[in-house]
Tab-separated table of C-alpha atoms and ligand atoms in Angstrom:
chain	number	residue	atom	x	y	z
A	203	UNK	CA	-1.026	25.654	4.426
A	204	UNK	CA	-4.276	24.656	6.800
A	205	UNK	CA	-5.884	21.453	6.697
A	206	UNK	CA	-9.113	23.192	5.037
A	207	UNK	CA	-6.925	24.691	2.510
A	208	UNK	CA	-5.672	21.372	1.659
A	209	UNK	CA	-8.865	19.963	1.397
A	210	UNK	CA	-10.238	22.564	-0.771
A	211	UNK	CA	-7.087	22.269	-3.338
A	212	UNK	CA	-7.623	18.539	-3.305
A	213	UNK	CA	-11.427	19.052	-3.781
A	214	UNK	CA	-10.864	20.316	-7.114
A	215	UNK	CA	-8.459	17.643	-8.179
A	216	UNK	CA	-11.112	15.184	-7.252
A	217	UNK	CA	-13.978	17.072	-8.886
A	218	UNK	CA	-12.248	16.728	-12.234
A	219	UNK	CA	-13.427	13.065	-13.423
A	220	UNK	CA	-10.698	11.069	-15.099
A	221	UNK	CA	-11.557	7.631	-15.648
A	222	UNK	CA	-8.982	5.565	-17.673
A	223	UNK	CA	-11.725	5.512	-20.567
A	224	UNK	CA	-11.809	9.485	-20.863
A	225	UNK	CA	-8.995	10.836	-21.865
A	226	UNK	CA	-10.315	14.398	-21.691
A	227	UNK	CA	-10.733	14.031	-18.143
A	228	UNK	CA	-6.962	12.719	-17.692
A	229	UNK	CA	-5.899	15.341	-19.886
A	230	UNK	CA	-7.575	18.019	-17.755
A	231	UNK	CA	-5.559	16.294	-14.647
A	232	UNK	CA	-2.369	16.622	-16.630
A	233	UNK	CA	-3.458	20.552	-17.204
A	234	UNK	CA	-3.826	20.898	-13.571
A	235	UNK	CA	-0.388	19.309	-12.901
A	236	UNK	CA	1.421	21.818	-15.584
A	237	UNK	CA	-0.708	24.736	-13.999
A	238	UNK	CA	0.534	24.132	-10.181
A	239	UNK	CA	4.408	24.135	-11.347
A	240	UNK	CA	4.414	27.053	-13.435
A	241	UNK	CA	6.919	29.598	-12.600
A	242	UNK	CA	8.821	27.408	-10.517
A	243	UNK	CA	12.254	25.647	-11.047
A	244	UNK	CA	10.533	22.737	-12.415
A	245	UNK	CA	10.810	21.587	-16.141
A	246	UNK	CA	7.483	19.999	-17.629
A	247	UNK	CA	7.330	17.335	-20.567
A	248	UNK	CA	4.088	16.471	-21.569
A	249	UNK	CA	4.181	13.165	-23.769
A	250	UNK	CA	1.161	12.725	-25.949
A	251	UNK	CA	-1.331	9.759	-25.268
A	252	UNK	CA	-1.849	6.833	-27.478
A	253	UNK	CA	-4.130	4.300	-28.269
A	254	UNK	CA	-7.144	6.352	-26.857
A	255	UNK	CA	-5.818	7.316	-23.502
A	256	UNK	CA	-4.518	10.289	-21.960
A	257	UNK	CA	-1.549	12.082	-21.994
A	258	UNK	CA	1.471	11.648	-19.504
A	259	UNK	CA	3.463	14.406	-17.644
A	260	UNK	CA	7.112	14.324	-16.410
A	261	UNK	CA	8.302	16.954	-14.094
A	262	UNK	CA	12.043	17.464	-13.865
A	263	UNK	CA	13.792	19.420	-10.782
A	264	UNK	CA	16.355	19.295	-8.093
A	265	UNK	CA	20.288	19.093	-8.247
A	266	UNK	CA	21.588	18.384	-11.846
A	267	UNK	CA	24.644	16.626	-10.615
A	268	UNK	CA	24.771	13.715	-12.845
A	269	UNK	CA	23.600	11.401	-10.316
A	270	UNK	CA	20.903	8.895	-10.829
A	271	UNK	CA	17.615	10.546	-9.968
A	272	UNK	CA	15.073	9.897	-7.128
A	273	UNK	CA	11.779	9.278	-8.934
A	274	UNK	CA	8.303	9.645	-8.013
A	275	UNK	CA	5.120	8.093	-9.884
A	276	UNK	CA	1.516	8.581	-9.689
A	277	UNK	CA	-1.280	8.041	-11.884
A	278	UNK	CA	-4.069	10.384	-12.324
A	279	UNK	CA	-6.533	7.790	-13.758
A	280	UNK	CA	-9.590	6.377	-11.634
A	281	UNK	CA	-12.154	3.381	-11.970
A	282	UNK	CA	-14.924	5.802	-11.581
A	283	UNK	CA	-16.965	6.223	-14.707
A	284	UNK	CA	-18.133	9.908	-15.668
A	285	UNK	CA	-21.071	11.050	-13.756
A	286	UNK	CA	-19.955	9.112	-10.178
A	287	UNK	CA	-19.670	12.633	-8.270
A	288	UNK	CA	-22.697	13.636	-9.290
A	289	UNK	CA	-24.830	10.929	-8.352
A	290	UNK	CA	-23.217	8.156	-6.092
A	291	UNK	CA	-20.174	9.585	-4.611
A	292	UNK	CA	-20.052	13.339	-4.250
A	293	UNK	CA	-17.287	15.352	-3.408
A	294	UNK	CA	-17.755	16.280	0.033
A	295	UNK	CA	-16.349	16.820	3.311
A	296	UNK	CA	-17.677	15.055	6.342
A	297	UNK	CA	-15.556	15.685	9.613
A	298	UNK	CA	-11.661	14.371	8.499
A	299	UNK	CA	-12.980	12.528	5.628
A	300	UNK	CA	-12.847	13.674	2.184
A	301	UNK	CA	-15.072	11.958	-0.331
A	302	UNK	CA	-14.825	11.879	-3.965
A	303	UNK	CA	-13.992	9.422	-7.137
A	304	UNK	CA	-10.236	8.667	-6.825
A	305	UNK	CA	-9.642	10.825	-3.745
A	306	UNK	CA	-8.061	7.778	-2.075
A	307	UNK	CA	-6.771	5.634	-5.054
A	308	UNK	CA	-5.063	7.711	-5.801
A	309	UNK	CA	-5.398	11.715	-6.334
A	310	UNK	CA	-4.801	12.250	-2.873
A	311	UNK	CA	-1.355	10.627	-2.870
A	312	UNK	CA	-0.472	12.314	-6.312
A	313	UNK	CA	-1.679	15.738	-5.014
A	314	UNK	CA	0.551	15.614	-1.691
A	315	UNK	CA	3.461	14.432	-3.178
A	316	UNK	CA	3.258	17.032	-5.937
A	317	UNK	CA	3.304	19.660	-2.732
A	318	UNK	CA	6.372	18.048	-1.387
A	319	UNK	CA	8.098	17.953	-4.767
A	320	UNK	CA	7.469	21.590	-5.264
A	321	UNK	CA	8.086	22.455	-1.677
A	322	UNK	CA	11.946	20.817	-2.577
A	323	UNK	CA	12.268	22.496	-5.827
A	324	UNK	CA	11.586	25.690	-4.384
A	325	UNK	CA	13.745	25.625	-1.311
A	326	UNK	CA	16.648	23.576	-3.910
A	327	UNK	CA	16.990	21.178	-0.852
A	328	UNK	CA	17.206	18.116	-3.270
A	329	UNK	CA	20.643	16.001	-3.097
A	330	UNK	CA	20.149	14.640	-6.618
A	331	UNK	CA	18.086	14.985	-9.707
A	332	UNK	CA	14.242	14.568	-8.712
A	333	UNK	CA	11.644	13.211	-11.444
A	334	UNK	CA	7.726	12.970	-11.322
A	335	UNK	CA	5.982	10.958	-13.700
A	336	UNK	CA	2.233	11.502	-14.003
A	337	UNK	CA	0.500	8.499	-15.860
A	338	UNK	CA	-2.771	7.898	-17.362
A	339	UNK	CA	-3.608	4.508	-17.331
A	340	UNK	CA	-2.552	2.366	-14.379
A	341	UNK	CA	-6.150	1.186	-13.551
A	342	UNK	CA	-5.705	-1.038	-16.691
A	343	UNK	CA	-2.383	-2.256	-16.224
A	344	UNK	CA	-0.265	0.639	-17.628
A	345	UNK	CA	-0.157	-0.356	-21.243
A	346	UNK	CA	0.855	2.892	-22.686
A	347	UNK	CA	2.960	4.164	-19.506
A	348	UNK	CA	4.837	0.697	-18.721
A	349	UNK	CA	7.933	1.730	-21.013
A	350	UNK	CA	8.313	5.032	-19.617
A	351	UNK	CA	7.958	4.012	-16.209
A	352	UNK	CA	10.396	1.027	-16.712
A	353	UNK	CA	12.714	3.486	-18.403
A	354	UNK	CA	12.680	6.375	-15.671
A	355	UNK	CA	13.080	3.358	-12.950
A	356	UNK	CA	16.207	2.197	-14.798
A	357	UNK	CA	17.864	5.582	-14.573
A	358	UNK	CA	16.739	6.094	-10.937
A	359	UNK	CA	18.384	5.502	-7.422
A	360	UNK	CA	14.824	5.008	-6.097
A	361	UNK	CA	11.305	5.122	-6.994
A	362	UNK	CA	8.503	6.386	-4.639
A	363	UNK	CA	4.936	5.470	-5.520
A	364	UNK	CA	2.030	7.139	-4.136
A	365	UNK	CA	-0.808	4.636	-3.881
A	366	UNK	CA	-2.833	4.833	-0.972
A	367	UNK	CA	-1.531	4.083	2.520
A	368	UNK	CA	-2.697	0.772	4.212
A	369	UNK	CA	-4.288	0.223	7.447
A	370	UNK	CA	-3.579	3.436	9.366
A	371	UNK	CA	-0.768	4.770	7.224
A	372	UNK	CA	1.308	1.891	6.650
A	373	UNK	CA	3.192	1.775	3.550
A	374	UNK	CA	3.796	-1.108	0.747
A	375	UNK	CA	7.240	-2.809	0.423
A	376	UNK	CA	5.794	-5.828	-1.231
A	377	UNK	CA	2.960	-6.504	-3.853
A	378	UNK	CA	1.890	-9.973	-5.660
A	379	UNK	CA	1.971	-10.229	-9.496
A	380	UNK	CA	-0.728	-10.119	-11.298
A	381	UNK	CA	-1.653	-11.837	-14.484
A	382	UNK	CA	-4.843	-11.384	-16.611
A	383	UNK	CA	-6.053	-13.965	-19.361
A	384	UNK	CA	-8.975	-13.816	-21.737
A	385	UNK	CA	-10.474	-17.329	-22.689
A	386	UNK	CA	-12.872	-17.727	-25.890
A	387	UNK	CA	-14.775	-20.730	-26.503
A	388	UNK	CA	-16.395	-21.747	-29.520
A	389	UNK	CA	-19.032	-24.669	-30.092
A	390	UNK	CA	-21.859	-25.340	-32.332
A	391	UNK	CA	-25.247	-23.840	-32.276
A	392	UNK	CA	-28.321	-25.718	-32.307
A	393	UNK	CA	-32.040	-25.176	-31.181
A	394	UNK	CA	-32.146	-26.217	-27.860
A	395	UNK	CA	-35.618	-28.116	-28.118
A	396	UNK	CA	-35.672	-29.912	-31.235
A	397	UNK	CA	-31.858	-30.415	-32.083
A	398	UNK	CA	-30.218	-30.410	-28.666
A	399	UNK	CA	-28.190	-33.349	-29.504
A	400	UNK	CA	-26.444	-31.628	-32.579
A	401	UNK	CA	-25.384	-28.795	-30.452
A	402	UNK	CA	-21.941	-28.146	-28.608
A	403	UNK	CA	-22.273	-25.708	-25.466
A	404	UNK	CA	-19.632	-23.184	-25.546
A	405	UNK	CA	-21.179	-22.180	-22.013
A	406	UNK	CA	-21.156	-25.572	-21.082
A	407	UNK	CA	-17.407	-25.939	-21.938
A	408	UNK	CA	-16.826	-22.560	-19.967
A	409	UNK	CA	-18.212	-24.153	-17.253
A	410	UNK	CA	-15.513	-26.938	-17.391
A	411	UNK	CA	-12.642	-24.508	-17.637
A	412	UNK	CA	-13.777	-22.217	-14.784
A	413	UNK	CA	-13.911	-24.735	-12.280
A	414	UNK	CA	-10.381	-25.919	-13.438
A	415	UNK	CA	-9.013	-22.395	-13.203
A	416	UNK	CA	-10.377	-21.661	-9.793
A	417	UNK	CA	-9.255	-25.057	-8.392
A	418	UNK	CA	-5.635	-23.707	-9.362
A	419	UNK	CA	-5.939	-21.367	-6.123
A	420	UNK	CA	-3.304	-22.260	-3.580
A	421	UNK	CA	-3.590	-19.807	-0.477
A	422	UNK	CA	-0.669	-21.468	1.211
A	423	UNK	CA	1.392	-20.494	-1.872
A	424	UNK	CA	0.065	-17.343	-2.209
A	425	UNK	CA	-1.540	-17.992	-5.719
A	426	UNK	CA	-5.046	-17.131	-6.510
A	427	UNK	CA	-7.088	-17.306	-9.596
A	428	UNK	CA	-10.685	-15.809	-10.121
A	429	UNK	CA	-13.241	-15.420	-12.943
A	430	UNK	CA	-14.929	-12.382	-12.484
A	431	UNK	CA	-16.299	-11.516	-16.015
A	432	UNK	CA	-18.099	-13.645	-18.156
A	433	UNK	CA	-20.310	-13.670	-21.217
A	434	UNK	CA	-21.795	-15.818	-23.838
A	435	UNK	CA	-25.072	-17.121	-25.594
A	436	UNK	CA	-27.389	-15.247	-27.930
A	437	UNK	CA	-30.875	-17.011	-26.633
A	438	UNK	CA	-32.519	-18.930	-24.074
A	439	UNK	CA	-33.304	-21.265	-26.560
A	440	UNK	CA	-30.254	-21.836	-28.468
A	441	UNK	CA	-27.334	-24.096	-27.655
A	442	UNK	CA	-24.561	-21.232	-27.149
A	443	UNK	CA	-21.896	-21.032	-30.027
A	444	UNK	CA	-19.656	-18.648	-27.978
A	445	UNK	CA	-18.682	-17.896	-24.657
A	446	UNK	CA	-15.751	-16.147	-22.833
A	447	UNK	CA	-14.650	-15.174	-19.684
A	448	UNK	CA	-11.573	-13.311	-18.215
A	449	UNK	CA	-9.307	-14.514	-15.387
A	450	UNK	CA	-7.279	-12.917	-12.957
A	451	UNK	CA	-4.161	-14.310	-11.318
A	452	UNK	CA	-2.110	-13.482	-8.376
A	453	UNK	CA	1.317	-14.742	-7.380
A	454	UNK	CA	4.018	-14.031	-4.972
A	455	UNK	CA	7.098	-14.927	-7.011
A	456	UNK	CA	8.323	-14.825	-10.765
A	457	UNK	CA	8.434	-18.438	-10.782
A	458	UNK	CA	5.206	-18.859	-10.019
A	459	UNK	CA	3.905	-16.330	-12.469
A	460	UNK	CA	5.748	-18.578	-15.254
A	461	UNK	CA	4.406	-21.890	-13.937
A	462	UNK	CA	0.599	-20.282	-14.046
A	463	UNK	CA	1.058	-18.841	-17.233
A	464	UNK	CA	2.001	-22.111	-18.673
A	465	UNK	CA	-0.890	-23.753	-16.751
A	466	UNK	CA	-3.562	-21.302	-17.715
A	467	UNK	CA	-2.344	-21.117	-21.556
A	468	UNK	CA	-2.162	-24.756	-21.622
A	469	UNK	CA	-5.699	-25.553	-21.066
A	470	UNK	CA	-7.121	-27.997	-23.231
A	471	UNK	CA	-10.841	-28.351	-24.272
A	472	UNK	CA	-13.016	-30.873	-22.290
A	473	UNK	CA	-15.062	-31.568	-25.339
A	474	UNK	CA	-13.109	-32.021	-28.325
A	475	UNK	CA	-15.599	-30.414	-30.617
A	476	UNK	CA	-15.464	-27.231	-28.879
A	477	UNK	CA	-12.372	-24.818	-29.474
A	478	UNK	CA	-10.848	-22.777	-26.882
A	479	UNK	CA	-8.530	-19.654	-27.377
A	480	UNK	CA	-6.414	-18.421	-24.613
A	481	UNK	CA	-4.718	-15.070	-24.577
A	482	UNK	CA	-3.029	-12.948	-21.948
A	483	UNK	CA	-0.300	-13.668	-19.630
A	484	UNK	CA	1.423	-12.102	-16.367
A	485	UNK	CA	1.184	-8.328	-16.577
A	486	UNK	CA	2.808	-6.923	-13.678
A	487	UNK	CA	5.450	-9.234	-12.160
A	488	UNK	CA	5.668	-9.498	-8.348
A	489	UNK	CA	7.555	-6.732	-6.096
A	490	UNK	CA	9.375	-8.479	-3.367
A	491	UNK	CA	10.788	-6.832	-0.575
A	492	UNK	CA	14.543	-7.272	-1.408
A	493	UNK	CA	17.380	-6.392	0.652
A	494	UNK	CA	17.557	-3.045	-1.084
A	495	UNK	CA	14.009	-2.568	-0.769
A	496	UNK	CA	14.245	-3.343	3.203
A	497	UNK	CA	17.278	-0.713	3.351
A	498	UNK	CA	15.185	1.912	1.544
A	499	UNK	CA	12.461	1.360	4.036
A	500	UNK	CA	14.713	1.888	6.744
A	501	UNK	CA	15.931	4.866	5.418
A	502	UNK	CA	12.236	6.225	5.167
A	503	UNK	CA	11.617	4.963	8.808
A	504	UNK	CA	14.489	7.448	9.945
A	505	UNK	CA	12.950	10.234	8.016
A	506	UNK	CA	9.360	9.645	9.415
A	507	UNK	CA	10.895	9.364	12.980
A	508	UNK	CA	12.290	12.795	12.368
A	509	UNK	CA	8.876	14.101	11.670
A	510	UNK	CA	7.340	12.418	14.652
A	511	UNK	CA	5.844	9.361	12.841
A	512	UNK	CA	6.444	5.645	13.428
A	513	UNK	CA	6.426	4.133	9.797
A	514	UNK	CA	5.308	0.869	9.322
A	515	UNK	CA	4.806	-1.273	6.136
A	516	UNK	CA	2.309	-4.199	5.801
A	517	UNK	CA	2.663	-7.969	4.542
A	518	UNK	CA	2.773	-8.317	0.937
A	519	UNK	CA	-0.449	-7.330	-0.589
A	520	UNK	CA	-2.366	-8.675	-3.608
A	521	UNK	CA	-3.291	-5.367	-5.566
A	522	UNK	CA	-0.862	-4.577	-8.005
A	523	UNK	CA	0.800	-1.061	-9.102
A	524	UNK	CA	3.088	0.570	-11.429
A	525	UNK	CA	5.906	0.014	-8.165
A	526	UNK	CA	5.872	-3.745	-9.378
A	527	UNK	CA	7.392	-2.837	-12.930
A	528	UNK	CA	10.310	-0.877	-11.045
A	529	UNK	CA	10.744	-3.634	-8.103
A	530	UNK	CA	10.892	-6.142	-10.760
A	531	UNK	CA	13.978	-4.388	-12.413
A	532	UNK	CA	15.890	-4.350	-9.097
A	533	UNK	CA	15.293	-0.609	-8.439
A	534	UNK	CA	14.447	-0.155	-4.631
A	535	UNK	CA	10.891	1.000	-4.377
A	536	UNK	CA	8.739	2.277	-1.747
A	537	UNK	CA	4.727	2.475	-2.382
A	538	UNK	CA	1.759	3.292	-0.332
A	539	UNK	CA	3.109	6.844	0.216
A	540	UNK	CA	-0.155	8.209	-0.707
A	541	UNK	CA	-2.796	9.472	1.366
A	542	UNK	CA	-4.494	7.672	4.395
A	543	UNK	CA	-8.314	6.495	4.005
A	544	UNK	CA	-10.277	3.682	2.738
A	545	UNK	CA	-12.811	2.398	0.250
A	546	UNK	CA	-10.668	2.321	-2.784
A	547	UNK	CA	-12.511	1.599	-5.967
A	548	UNK	CA	-15.952	1.873	-4.304
A	549	UNK	CA	-18.583	4.258	-3.660
A	550	UNK	CA	-17.669	5.066	-0.015
A	551	UNK	CA	-13.975	5.961	-1.158
A	552	UNK	CA	-12.568	8.763	1.234
A	553	UNK	CA	-9.124	10.294	2.303
A	554	UNK	CA	-8.435	11.625	5.886
A	555	UNK	CA	-7.535	15.056	5.356
A	556	UNK	CA	-5.313	14.909	8.680
A	557	UNK	CA	-3.163	12.643	6.961
A	558	UNK	CA	-2.167	14.924	4.204
A	559	UNK	CA	0.351	17.221	6.362
A	560	UNK	CA	2.570	14.384	7.743
A	561	UNK	CA	2.614	12.271	4.123
A	562	UNK	CA	3.644	15.288	2.590
A	563	UNK	CA	6.317	16.244	5.266
A	564	UNK	CA	7.301	12.511	4.856
A	565	UNK	CA	7.679	12.677	0.933
A	566	UNK	CA	9.425	16.046	1.200
A	567	UNK	CA	12.107	14.372	3.777
A	568	UNK	CA	12.357	11.170	1.533
A	569	UNK	CA	13.287	13.723	-1.564
A	570	UNK	CA	15.669	15.707	0.709
A	571	UNK	CA	17.504	12.186	1.815
A	572	UNK	CA	17.559	9.746	-0.591
B	31	LIG	ZN1	-4.049	3.425	-7.534
C-alpha cells in the first residue's frame, strides 16, 4: 500500500465524526471496522452499547492453541463535537501531515493496527490467539467498556494499546493514575443589596475549597490537582445558593491515589452553614513500568530493530488511557503504539503519514512475536 492509499483510506475514518456523546457516529466507525474484515479469517462480535453510548466490536483471529491471547485495544470515540471537520478542523493533507478530528488520538493508530491485524490473520502467522477490541467511550473514562477491557486483559499474555506515539515515535510504558471528583456546594440565597448578611455564598465557599484542592499539587511527588470546570449562581444581585466544580487529580502510585481520594472526599466546609457534597474517586489506576512491562518493551525493541527502527519509550506520562486498567491488573501492557503526529484534543490535530508504514510493520511484528 502506498503512502497516498493509506492516507486516503484513513481519511475516510477521520471524516466520519465520532465524539463519545454521538453513538450514531461511533457505531458508524464500528461498521467500518466490521466491513474491513469481511471475508477474512477473523470472527466479529458486536456488543451493543448502553447508557447512551456506542457499541463495541471485538475481533478474534490467530492460532487457536489454547494459549492466552495477545490483545490490541483502540478507542474509536474522539473529543471533537460533530461539525468540527466542516469548519475548524477540515480533513486535509498538507505535505506529510493528515489533519482531522481524532486522526492522531487515535483513529490513525486504530486503523494501522487493524491493517496489521488483518495482515497477520491473512498470513496465518500468529503464534497464539489474537484479539482486537474497539471501544466507544475512552475519552470519558471508559464507563461502559472498562469491564470488557479488564476481562480481556486477564485472559491475555500482553495488551497493546494504540494511543498516539510521543515525541518522534516514542511508545508509552507508564502512565499516571487519574481521579475525577465533583464538588457541589449549597449555601443560602439572599438579595445581595438589601439582605447581604443573611446570605451564605456557595461560590465563596467554592473559592476556599478550590484553593485548598489546588494546593494539594506536589510536583516532586508527581501529584497534580486541577479545577477546570466550574459553575454556580443565578444572577449578579443574588448571593448564590448553589455552586459546583470538578477536580482532576493525577498520581504516580496506587498508594498516592488512595491518599488523594481520602483527602479530597474528606474536605470539610469552611463555612459551617454551607453544605458540601463530594463524589467521585480514582478512575484509572496508575500504569507503572513493572519488570514485566520492561521485558515486553525489550521484546518490542527487538522487533523494531528488525525493521530498522530504534524504538524508545518516554518517561511516565500524565495522560491516562485504557492501558492503565490492564497494566494495573499486572498484564504486561505497551501503549503509544499508534500513529505519530501532534495536537491531540486540539484544532491543530494531525498525524504523520510517513509514520503509518513503520508503525503498521511494528504492530505486525509484535502480533507475530509475542
Ligand atoms: Zn486516546
